[in-house]
XYZ file of N, CA and C in Angstrom:
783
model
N 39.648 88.664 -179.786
C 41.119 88.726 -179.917
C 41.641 89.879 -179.075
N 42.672 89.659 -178.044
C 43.410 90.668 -177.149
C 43.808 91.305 -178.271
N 44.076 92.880 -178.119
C 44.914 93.786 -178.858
C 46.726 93.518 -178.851
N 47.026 93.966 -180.349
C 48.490 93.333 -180.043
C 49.569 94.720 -179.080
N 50.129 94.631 -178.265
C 50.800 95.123 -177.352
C 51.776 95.721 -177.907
N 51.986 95.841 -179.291
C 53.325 95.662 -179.747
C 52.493 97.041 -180.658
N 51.637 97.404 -180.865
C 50.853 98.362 -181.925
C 50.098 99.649 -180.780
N 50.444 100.797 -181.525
C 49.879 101.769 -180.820
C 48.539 101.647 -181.325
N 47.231 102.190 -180.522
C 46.340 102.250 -180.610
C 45.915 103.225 -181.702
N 45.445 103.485 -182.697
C 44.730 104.881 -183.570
C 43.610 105.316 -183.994
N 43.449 106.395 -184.327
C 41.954 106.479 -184.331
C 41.245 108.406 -184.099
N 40.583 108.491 -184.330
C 40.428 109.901 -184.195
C 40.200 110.216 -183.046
N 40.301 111.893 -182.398
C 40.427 112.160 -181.558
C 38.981 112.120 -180.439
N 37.712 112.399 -181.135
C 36.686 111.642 -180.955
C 36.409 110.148 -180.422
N 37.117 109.467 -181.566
C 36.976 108.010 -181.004
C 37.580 107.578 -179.852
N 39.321 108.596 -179.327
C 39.789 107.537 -178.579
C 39.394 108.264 -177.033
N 38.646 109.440 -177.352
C 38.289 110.272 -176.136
C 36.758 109.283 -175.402
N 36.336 108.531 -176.059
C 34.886 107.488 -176.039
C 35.258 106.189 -175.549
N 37.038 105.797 -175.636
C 36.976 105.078 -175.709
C 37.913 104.392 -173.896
N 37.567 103.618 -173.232
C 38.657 103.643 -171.938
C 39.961 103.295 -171.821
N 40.735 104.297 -171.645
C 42.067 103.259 -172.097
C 42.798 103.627 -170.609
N 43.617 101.665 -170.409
C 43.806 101.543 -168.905
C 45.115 102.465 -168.829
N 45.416 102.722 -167.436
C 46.272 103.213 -166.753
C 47.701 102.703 -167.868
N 48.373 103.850 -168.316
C 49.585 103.921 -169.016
C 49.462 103.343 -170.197
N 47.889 102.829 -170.832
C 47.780 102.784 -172.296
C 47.936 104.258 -173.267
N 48.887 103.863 -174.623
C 48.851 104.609 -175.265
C 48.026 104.604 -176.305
N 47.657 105.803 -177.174
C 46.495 105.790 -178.287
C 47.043 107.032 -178.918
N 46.892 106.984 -180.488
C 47.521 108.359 -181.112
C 46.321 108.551 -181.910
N 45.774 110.054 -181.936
C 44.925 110.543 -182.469
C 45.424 110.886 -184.151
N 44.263 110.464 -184.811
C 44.990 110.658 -186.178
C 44.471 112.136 -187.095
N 43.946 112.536 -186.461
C 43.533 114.077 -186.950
C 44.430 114.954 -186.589
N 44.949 114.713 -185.186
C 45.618 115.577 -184.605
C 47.406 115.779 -184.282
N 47.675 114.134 -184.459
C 48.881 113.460 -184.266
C 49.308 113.630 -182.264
N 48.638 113.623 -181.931
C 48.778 113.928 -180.601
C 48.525 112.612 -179.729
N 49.395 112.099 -178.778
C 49.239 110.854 -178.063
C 48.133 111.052 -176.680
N 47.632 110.288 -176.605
C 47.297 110.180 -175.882
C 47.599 108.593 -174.519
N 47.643 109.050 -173.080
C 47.841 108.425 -172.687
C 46.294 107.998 -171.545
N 46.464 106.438 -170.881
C 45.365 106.415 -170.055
C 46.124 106.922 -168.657
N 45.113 107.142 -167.896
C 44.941 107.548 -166.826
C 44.804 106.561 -165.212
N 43.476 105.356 -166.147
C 42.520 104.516 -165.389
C 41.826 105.186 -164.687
N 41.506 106.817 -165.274
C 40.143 107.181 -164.200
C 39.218 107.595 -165.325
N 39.588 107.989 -166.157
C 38.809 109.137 -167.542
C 39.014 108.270 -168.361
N 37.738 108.399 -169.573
C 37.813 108.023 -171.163
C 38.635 108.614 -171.856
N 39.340 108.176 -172.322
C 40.396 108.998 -173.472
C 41.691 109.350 -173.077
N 41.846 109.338 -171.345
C 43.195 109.627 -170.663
C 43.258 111.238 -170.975
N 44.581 111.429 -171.042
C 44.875 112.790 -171.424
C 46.077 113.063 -172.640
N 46.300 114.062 -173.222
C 46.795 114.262 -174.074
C 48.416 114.890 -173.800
N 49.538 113.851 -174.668
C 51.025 113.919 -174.133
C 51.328 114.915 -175.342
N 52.354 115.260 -175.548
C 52.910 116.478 -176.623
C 54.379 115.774 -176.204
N 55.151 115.031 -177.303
C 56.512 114.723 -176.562
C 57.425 115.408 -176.987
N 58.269 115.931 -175.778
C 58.896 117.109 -176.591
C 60.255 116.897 -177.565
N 60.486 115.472 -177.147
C 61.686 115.244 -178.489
C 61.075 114.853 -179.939
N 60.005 115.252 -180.092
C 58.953 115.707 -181.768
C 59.020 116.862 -181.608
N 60.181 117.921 -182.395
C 59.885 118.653 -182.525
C 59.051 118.889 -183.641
N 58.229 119.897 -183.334
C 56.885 120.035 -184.344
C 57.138 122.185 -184.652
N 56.847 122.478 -186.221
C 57.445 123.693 -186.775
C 56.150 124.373 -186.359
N 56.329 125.586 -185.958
C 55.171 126.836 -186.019
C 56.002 128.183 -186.822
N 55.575 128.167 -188.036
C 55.446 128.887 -188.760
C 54.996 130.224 -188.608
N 55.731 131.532 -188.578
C 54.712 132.934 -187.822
C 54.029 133.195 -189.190
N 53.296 132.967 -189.956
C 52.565 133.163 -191.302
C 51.358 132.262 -190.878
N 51.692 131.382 -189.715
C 49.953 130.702 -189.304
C 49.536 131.916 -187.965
N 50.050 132.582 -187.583
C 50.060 133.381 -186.772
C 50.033 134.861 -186.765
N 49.408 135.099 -187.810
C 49.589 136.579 -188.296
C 51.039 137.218 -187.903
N 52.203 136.548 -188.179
C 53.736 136.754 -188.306
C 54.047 137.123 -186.931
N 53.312 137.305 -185.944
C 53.448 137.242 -184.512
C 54.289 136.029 -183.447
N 55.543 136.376 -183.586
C 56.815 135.743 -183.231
C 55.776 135.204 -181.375
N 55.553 136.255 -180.881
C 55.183 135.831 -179.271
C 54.127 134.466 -179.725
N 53.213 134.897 -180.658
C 52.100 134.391 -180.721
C 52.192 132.690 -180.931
N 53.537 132.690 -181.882
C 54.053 131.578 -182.420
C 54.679 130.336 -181.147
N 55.083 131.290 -180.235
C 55.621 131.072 -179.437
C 54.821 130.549 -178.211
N 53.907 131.106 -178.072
C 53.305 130.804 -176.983
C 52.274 129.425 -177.509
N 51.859 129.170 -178.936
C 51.339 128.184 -179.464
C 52.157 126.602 -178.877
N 53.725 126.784 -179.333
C 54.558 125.630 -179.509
C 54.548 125.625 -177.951
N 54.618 126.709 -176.870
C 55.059 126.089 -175.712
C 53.274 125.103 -174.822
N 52.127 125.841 -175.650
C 51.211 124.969 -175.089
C 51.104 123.458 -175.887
N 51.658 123.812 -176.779
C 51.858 122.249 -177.509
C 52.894 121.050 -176.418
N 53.873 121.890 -175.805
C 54.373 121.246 -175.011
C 56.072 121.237 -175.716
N 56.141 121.597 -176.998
C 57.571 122.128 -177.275
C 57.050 122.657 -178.921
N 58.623 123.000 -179.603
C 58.307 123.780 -180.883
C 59.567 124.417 -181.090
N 59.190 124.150 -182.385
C 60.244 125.318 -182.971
C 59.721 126.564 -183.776
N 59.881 127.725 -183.638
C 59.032 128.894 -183.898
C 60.051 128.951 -185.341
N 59.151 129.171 -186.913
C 60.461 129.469 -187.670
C 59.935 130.930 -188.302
N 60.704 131.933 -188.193
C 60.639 133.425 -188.670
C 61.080 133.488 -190.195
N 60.143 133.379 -191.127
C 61.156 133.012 -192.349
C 60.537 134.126 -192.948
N 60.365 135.590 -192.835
C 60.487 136.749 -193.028
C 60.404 138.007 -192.223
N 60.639 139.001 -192.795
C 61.273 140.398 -191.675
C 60.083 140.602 -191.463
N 60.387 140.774 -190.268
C 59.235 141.444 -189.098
C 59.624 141.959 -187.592
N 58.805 142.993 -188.055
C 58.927 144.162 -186.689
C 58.199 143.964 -185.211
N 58.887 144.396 -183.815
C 58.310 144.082 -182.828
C 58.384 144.732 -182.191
N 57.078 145.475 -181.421
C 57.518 146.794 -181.029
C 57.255 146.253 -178.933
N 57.037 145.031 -178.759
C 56.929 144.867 -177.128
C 57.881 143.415 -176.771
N 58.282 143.454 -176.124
C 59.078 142.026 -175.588
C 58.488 140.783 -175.834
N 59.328 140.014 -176.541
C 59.330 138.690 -176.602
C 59.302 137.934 -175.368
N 58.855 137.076 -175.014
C 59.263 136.469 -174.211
C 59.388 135.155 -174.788
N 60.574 134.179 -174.278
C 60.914 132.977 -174.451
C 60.247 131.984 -173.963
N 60.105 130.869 -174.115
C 59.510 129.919 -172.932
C 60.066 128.696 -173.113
N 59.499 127.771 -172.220
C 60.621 126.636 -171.893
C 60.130 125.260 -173.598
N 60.787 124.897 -173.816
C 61.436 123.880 -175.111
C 60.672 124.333 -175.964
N 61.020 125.713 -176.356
C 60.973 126.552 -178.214
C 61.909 127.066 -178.180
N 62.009 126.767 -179.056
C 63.595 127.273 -180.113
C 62.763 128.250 -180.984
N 63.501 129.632 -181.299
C 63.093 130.813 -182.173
C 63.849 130.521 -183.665
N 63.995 129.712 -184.455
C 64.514 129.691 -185.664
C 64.391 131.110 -187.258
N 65.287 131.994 -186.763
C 65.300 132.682 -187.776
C 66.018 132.397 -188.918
N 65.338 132.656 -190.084
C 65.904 132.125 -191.442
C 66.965 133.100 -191.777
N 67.931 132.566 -192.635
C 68.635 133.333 -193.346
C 68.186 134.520 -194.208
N 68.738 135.645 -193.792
C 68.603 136.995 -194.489
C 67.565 137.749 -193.944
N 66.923 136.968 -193.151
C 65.910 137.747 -192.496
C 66.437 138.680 -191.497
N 65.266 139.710 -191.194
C 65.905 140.973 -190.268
C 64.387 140.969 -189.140
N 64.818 141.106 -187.297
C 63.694 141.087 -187.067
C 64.365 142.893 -185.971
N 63.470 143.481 -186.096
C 63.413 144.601 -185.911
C 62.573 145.759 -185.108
N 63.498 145.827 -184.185
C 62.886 146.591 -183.232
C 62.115 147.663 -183.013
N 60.862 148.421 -183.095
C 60.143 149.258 -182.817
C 59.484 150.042 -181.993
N 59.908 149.465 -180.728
C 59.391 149.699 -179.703
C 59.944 150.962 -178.635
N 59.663 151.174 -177.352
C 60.325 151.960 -176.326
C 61.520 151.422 -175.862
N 61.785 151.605 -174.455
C 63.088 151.066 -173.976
C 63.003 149.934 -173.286
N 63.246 148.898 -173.907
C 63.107 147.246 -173.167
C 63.683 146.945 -174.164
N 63.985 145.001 -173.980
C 64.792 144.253 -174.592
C 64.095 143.794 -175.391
N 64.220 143.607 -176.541
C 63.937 142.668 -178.175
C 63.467 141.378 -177.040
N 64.153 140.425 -176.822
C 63.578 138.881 -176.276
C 63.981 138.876 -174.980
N 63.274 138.493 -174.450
C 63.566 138.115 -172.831
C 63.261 136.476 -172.075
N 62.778 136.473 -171.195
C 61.995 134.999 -170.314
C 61.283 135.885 -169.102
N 60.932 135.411 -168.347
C 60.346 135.713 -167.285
C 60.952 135.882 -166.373
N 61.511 136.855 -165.414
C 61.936 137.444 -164.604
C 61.822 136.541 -162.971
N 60.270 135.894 -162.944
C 60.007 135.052 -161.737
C 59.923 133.550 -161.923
N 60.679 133.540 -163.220
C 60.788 131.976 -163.280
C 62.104 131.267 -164.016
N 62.313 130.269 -164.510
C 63.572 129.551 -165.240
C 63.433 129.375 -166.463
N 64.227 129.466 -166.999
C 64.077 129.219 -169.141
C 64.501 127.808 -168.794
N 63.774 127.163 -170.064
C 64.410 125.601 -169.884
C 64.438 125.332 -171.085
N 65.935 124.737 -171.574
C 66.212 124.321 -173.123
C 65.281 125.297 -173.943
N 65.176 126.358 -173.784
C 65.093 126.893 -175.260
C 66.076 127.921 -176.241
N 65.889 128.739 -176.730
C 67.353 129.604 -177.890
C 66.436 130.336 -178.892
N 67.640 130.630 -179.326
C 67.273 131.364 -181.064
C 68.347 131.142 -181.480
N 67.752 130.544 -183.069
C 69.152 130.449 -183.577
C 68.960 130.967 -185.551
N 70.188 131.479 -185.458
C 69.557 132.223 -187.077
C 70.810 133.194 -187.491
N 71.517 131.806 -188.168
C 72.609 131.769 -188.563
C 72.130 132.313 -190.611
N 72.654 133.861 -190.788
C 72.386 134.484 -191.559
C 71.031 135.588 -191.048
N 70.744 136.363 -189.714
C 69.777 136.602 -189.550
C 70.589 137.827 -188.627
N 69.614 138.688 -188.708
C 69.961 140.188 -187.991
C 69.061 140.541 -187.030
N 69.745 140.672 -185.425
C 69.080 141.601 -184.452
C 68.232 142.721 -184.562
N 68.047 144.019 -185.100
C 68.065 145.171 -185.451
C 67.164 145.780 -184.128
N 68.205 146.192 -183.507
C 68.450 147.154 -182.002
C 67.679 148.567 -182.349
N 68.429 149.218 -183.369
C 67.959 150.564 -183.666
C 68.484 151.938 -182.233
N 67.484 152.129 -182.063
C 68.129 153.425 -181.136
C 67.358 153.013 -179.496
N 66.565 152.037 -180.080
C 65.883 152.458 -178.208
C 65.973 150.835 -177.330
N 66.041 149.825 -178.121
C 65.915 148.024 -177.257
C 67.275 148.752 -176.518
N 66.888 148.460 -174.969
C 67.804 148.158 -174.253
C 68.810 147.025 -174.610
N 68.038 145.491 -174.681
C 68.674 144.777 -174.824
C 68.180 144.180 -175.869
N 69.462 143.193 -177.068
C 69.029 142.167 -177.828
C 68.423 140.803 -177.298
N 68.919 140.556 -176.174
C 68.518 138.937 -175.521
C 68.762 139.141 -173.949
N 67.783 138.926 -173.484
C 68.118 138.798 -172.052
C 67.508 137.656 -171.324
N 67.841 136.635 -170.628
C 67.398 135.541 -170.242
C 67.110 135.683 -168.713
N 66.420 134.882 -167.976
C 66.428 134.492 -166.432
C 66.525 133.055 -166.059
N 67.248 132.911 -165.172
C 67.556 131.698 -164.861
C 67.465 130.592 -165.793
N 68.066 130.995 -166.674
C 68.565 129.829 -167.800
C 69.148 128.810 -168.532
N 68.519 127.447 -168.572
C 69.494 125.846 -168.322
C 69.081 125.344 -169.352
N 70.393 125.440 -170.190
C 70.815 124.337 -171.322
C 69.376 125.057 -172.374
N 70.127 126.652 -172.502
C 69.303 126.885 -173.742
C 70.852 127.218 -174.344
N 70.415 127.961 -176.208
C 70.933 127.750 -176.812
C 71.105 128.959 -177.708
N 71.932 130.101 -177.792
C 71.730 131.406 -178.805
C 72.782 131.099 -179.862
N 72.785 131.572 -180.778
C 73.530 130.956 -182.306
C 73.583 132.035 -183.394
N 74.609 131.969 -184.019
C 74.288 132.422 -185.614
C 74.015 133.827 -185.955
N 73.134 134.677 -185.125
C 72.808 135.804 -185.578
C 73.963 136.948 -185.334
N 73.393 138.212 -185.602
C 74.170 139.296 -185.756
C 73.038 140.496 -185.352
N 73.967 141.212 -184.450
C 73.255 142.506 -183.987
C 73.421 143.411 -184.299
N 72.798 144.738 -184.611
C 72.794 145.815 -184.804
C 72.356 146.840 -183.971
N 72.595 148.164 -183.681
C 72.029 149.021 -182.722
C 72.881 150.215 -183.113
N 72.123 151.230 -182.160
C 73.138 152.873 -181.681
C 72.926 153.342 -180.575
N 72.048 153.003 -179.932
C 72.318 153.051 -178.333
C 73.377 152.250 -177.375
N 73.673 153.973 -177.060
C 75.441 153.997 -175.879
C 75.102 153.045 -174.771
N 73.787 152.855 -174.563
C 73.739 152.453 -172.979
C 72.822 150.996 -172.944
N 73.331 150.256 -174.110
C 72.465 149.051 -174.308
C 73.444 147.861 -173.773
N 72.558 146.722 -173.335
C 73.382 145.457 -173.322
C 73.072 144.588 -173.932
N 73.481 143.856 -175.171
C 73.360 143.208 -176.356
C 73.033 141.984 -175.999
N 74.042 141.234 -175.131
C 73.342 140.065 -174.568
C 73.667 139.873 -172.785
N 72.616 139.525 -172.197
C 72.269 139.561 -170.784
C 72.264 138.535 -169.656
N 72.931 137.552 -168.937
C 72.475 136.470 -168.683
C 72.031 136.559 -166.852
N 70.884 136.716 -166.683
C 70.686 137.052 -165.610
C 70.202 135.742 -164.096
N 70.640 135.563 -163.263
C 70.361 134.870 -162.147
C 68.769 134.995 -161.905
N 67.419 134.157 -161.302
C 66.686 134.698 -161.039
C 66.593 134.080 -159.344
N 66.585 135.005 -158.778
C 66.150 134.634 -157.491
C 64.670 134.113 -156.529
N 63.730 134.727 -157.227
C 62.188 134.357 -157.049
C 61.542 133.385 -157.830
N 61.999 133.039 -158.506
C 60.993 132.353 -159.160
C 61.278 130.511 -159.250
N 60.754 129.907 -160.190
C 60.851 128.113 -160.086
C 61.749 128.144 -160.125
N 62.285 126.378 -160.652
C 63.452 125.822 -160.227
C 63.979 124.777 -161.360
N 65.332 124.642 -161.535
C 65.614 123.934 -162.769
C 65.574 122.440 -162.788
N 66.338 121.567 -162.992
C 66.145 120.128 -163.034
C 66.676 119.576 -162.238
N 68.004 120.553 -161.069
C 68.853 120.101 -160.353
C 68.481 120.964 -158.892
N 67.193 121.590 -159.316
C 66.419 122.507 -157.563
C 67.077 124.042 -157.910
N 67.735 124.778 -158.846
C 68.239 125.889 -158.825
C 67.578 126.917 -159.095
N 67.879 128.317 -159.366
C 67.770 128.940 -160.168
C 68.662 129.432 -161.290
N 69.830 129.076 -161.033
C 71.007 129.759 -161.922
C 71.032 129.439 -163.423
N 71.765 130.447 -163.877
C 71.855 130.593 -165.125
C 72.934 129.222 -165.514
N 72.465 128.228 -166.370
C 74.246 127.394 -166.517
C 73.621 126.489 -167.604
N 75.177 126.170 -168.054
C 74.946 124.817 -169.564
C 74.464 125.723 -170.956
N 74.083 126.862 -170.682
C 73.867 127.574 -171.949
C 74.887 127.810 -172.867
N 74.776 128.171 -173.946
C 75.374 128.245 -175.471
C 75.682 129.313 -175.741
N 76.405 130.286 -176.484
C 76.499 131.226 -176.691
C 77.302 131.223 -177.609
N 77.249 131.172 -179.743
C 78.026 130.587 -180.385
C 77.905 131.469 -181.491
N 79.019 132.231 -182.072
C 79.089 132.930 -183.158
C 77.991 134.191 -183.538
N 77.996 134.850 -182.542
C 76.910 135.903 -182.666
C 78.164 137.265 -182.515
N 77.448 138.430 -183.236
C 78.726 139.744 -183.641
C 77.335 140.567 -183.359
N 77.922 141.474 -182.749
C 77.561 143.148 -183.125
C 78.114 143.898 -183.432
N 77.089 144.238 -184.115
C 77.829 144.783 -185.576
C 77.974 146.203 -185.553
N 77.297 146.967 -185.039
C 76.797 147.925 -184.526
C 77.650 149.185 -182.915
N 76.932 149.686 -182.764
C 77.374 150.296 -181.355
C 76.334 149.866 -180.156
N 77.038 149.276 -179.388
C 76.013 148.897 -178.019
C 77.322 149.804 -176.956
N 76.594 149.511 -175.311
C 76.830 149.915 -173.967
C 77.777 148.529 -173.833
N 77.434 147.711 -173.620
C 77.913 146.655 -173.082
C 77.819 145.545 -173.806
N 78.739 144.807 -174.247
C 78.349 143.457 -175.037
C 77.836 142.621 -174.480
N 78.588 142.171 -173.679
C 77.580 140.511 -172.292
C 77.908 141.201 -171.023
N 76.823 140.414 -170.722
C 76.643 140.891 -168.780
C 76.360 139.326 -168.581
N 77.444 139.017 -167.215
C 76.897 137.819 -166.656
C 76.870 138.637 -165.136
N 75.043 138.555 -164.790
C 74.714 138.792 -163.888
C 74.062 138.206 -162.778
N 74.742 137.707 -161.739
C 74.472 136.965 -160.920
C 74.108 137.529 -159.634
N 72.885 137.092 -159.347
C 72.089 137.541 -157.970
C 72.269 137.334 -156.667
N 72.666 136.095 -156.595
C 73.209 135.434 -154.891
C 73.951 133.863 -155.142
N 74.692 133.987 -154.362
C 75.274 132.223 -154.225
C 74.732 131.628 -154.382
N 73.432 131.567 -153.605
C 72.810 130.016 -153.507
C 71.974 129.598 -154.887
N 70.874 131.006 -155.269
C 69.959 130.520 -156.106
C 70.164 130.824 -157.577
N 70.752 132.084 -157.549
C 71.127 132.988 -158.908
C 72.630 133.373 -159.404
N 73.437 132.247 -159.575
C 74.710 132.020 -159.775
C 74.825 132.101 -161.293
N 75.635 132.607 -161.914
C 76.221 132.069 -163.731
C 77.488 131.271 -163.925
N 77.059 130.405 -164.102
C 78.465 129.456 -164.194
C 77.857 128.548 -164.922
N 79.041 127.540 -165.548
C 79.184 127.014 -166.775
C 78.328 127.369 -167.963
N 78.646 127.983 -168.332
C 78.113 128.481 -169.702
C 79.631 128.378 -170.523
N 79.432 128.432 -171.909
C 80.300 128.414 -172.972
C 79.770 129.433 -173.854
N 81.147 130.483 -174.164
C 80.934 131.349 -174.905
C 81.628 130.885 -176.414
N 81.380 130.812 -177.651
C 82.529 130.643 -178.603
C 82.137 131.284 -179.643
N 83.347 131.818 -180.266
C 83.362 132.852 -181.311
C 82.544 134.093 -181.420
N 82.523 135.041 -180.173
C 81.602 136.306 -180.222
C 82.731 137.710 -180.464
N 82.056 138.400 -180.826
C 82.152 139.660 -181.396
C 81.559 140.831 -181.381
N 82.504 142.150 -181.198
C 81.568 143.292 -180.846
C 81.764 144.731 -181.424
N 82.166 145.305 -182.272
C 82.785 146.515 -183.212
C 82.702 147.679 -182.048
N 81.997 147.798 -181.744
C 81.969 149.347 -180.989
C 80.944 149.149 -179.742
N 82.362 148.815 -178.724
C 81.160 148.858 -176.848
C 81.650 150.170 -176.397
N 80.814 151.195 -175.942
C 81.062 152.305 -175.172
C 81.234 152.742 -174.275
N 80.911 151.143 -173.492
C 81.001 151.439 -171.823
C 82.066 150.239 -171.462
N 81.358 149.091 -171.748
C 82.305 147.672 -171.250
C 82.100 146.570 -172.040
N 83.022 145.580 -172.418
C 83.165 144.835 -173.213
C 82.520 143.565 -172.663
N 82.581 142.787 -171.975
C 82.405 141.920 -171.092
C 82.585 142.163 -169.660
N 80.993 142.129 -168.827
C 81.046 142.451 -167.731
C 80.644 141.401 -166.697
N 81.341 140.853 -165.786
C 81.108 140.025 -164.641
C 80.372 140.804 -163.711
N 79.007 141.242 -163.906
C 78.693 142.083 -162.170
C 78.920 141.429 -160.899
N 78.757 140.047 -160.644
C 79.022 139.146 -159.834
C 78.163 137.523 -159.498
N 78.829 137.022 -158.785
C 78.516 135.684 -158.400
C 78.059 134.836 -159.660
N 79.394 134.841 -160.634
C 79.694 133.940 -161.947
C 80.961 133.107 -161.797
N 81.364 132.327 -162.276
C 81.938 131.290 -162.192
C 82.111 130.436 -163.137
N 83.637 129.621 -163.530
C 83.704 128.567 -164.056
C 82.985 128.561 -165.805
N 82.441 130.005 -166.495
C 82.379 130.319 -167.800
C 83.558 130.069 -168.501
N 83.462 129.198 -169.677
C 84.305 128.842 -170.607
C 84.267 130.104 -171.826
N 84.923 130.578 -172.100
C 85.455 131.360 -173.113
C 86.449 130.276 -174.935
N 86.048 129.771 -175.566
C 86.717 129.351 -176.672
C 86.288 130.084 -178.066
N 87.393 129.089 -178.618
C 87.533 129.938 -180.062
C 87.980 131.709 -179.940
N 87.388 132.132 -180.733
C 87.571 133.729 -180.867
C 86.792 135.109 -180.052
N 86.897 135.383 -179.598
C 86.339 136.262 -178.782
C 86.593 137.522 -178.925
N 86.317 138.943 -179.908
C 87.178 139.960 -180.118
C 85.706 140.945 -179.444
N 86.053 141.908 -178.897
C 85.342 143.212 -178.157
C 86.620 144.562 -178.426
N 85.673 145.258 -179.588
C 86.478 146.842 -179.394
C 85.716 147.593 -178.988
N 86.676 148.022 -177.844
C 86.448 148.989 -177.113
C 86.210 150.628 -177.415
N 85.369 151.731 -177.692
C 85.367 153.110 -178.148
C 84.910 154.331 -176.975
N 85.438 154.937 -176.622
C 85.210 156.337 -175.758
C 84.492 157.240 -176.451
């Protein structure tokens, strides 16, 4: 009897690695939940991770290690990292492309470190669709994170919900930076654009609330992004800063920045 066409293949990850499956056959491993596709050169094909399953990484499977969590879901191939208690970080986060950082309500994640930013991306490359979002959840800056969030060349990610804290005069709370060296987004770029930026306050004293910082015309531009409902109690230097080559940023809803000397 032909197999019915209409039924994914299943079976353990053992079995379907033994077993040949033709060019663009699918097979789902049942130990692992992981698809596998054929190849038509190898037994077993290779293994897909699709990234519209999002699948939870928990930092409590990870010895509460937010990077660690992080770097799990992005070899999975996407993820959502969920922080569902306070924890301290004393070296840069880095972001990576389709994880989302989900901090829980009431939680506090908290800075310990020297002078660098709480979360970042990679400097020589592009963020792709990822965020933090953690609506009931606190930044905690303290005296030395330069920055709360700083991104590079970043498309159609997503920041949300939280709230910052700090006391350093010469900080920038949130960062959106052009990258000029590094890969390329879905449309050949590098620029920062399509990102989110939705109901986040500092609460605190920072340097600068947002920086949209743009590197060159061609590769490291900030434009279209949407800012809505942000907030800032005490900036010491500048409220919102254009350094250059930004563009076409939407500003809605509420937007309040006080200014202090």
């Amino acid at each position: 009897m032909s197999p019915n066409p209409l039924r994914l293949a299943r079976g353990t990850t053992s079995t379907i690695s033994s077993r040949a499956l033709r060019e663009g056959e699918l097979a789902q491993a049942t130990d692992t939940e992981l698809e596998h596709v054929g190849d038509g050169a190898t037994l077993g094909g290779r293994t897909l991770a699709y990234r519209d399953e999002i699948i939870d990484f928990p930092i409590s499977d990870y010895s509460n290690s937010i990077q660690d969590a992080i770097n799990a879901a992005f070899t999975y191939g996407s993820g959502k990292v969920i922080v569902d208690r306070d924890v301290s970080i004393s070296t840069t986060v880095l972001l990576k492309n389709y994880v989302v950082v989900k901090i829980e309500p009431g939680v506090t994640v908290t800075w310990t470190g020297g002078s660098s930013p709480m979360f970042s991306s990679a400097s020589d490359n592009v963020l792709l669709h990822a965020g933090i979002e953690g609506y009931g959840a606190t930044l905690a800056m303290g005296a030395n994170a330069t920055k709360a969030v700083e991104v590079y060349g970043a498309w159609h990610c997503s920041f949300r919900g939280f709230e910052i804290t700090g006391t350093l005069v010469t900080s920038i709370a949130l960062d959106l930076r052009g990258d000029a060296s590094g890969g390329a987004n879905q449309v050949g770029g590098r620029h920062c654009a399509y990102n989110q930026y939705a109901d986040i306050l500092h609460a605190g004293v920072c340097g600068t609330f947002l920086r949209l910082y743009g590197t060159d015309a061609n590769a490291g531009f900030i434009t279209l992004n949407t800012f809505t409902n942000l907030g800032a109690e005490n900036c010491q230097v500048r409220g919102i800063e254009f350094y250059g080559w930004c563009d076409h940023n939407e500003f809605t809803g509420l937007t309040r920045v006080a200014m202090y000397a």
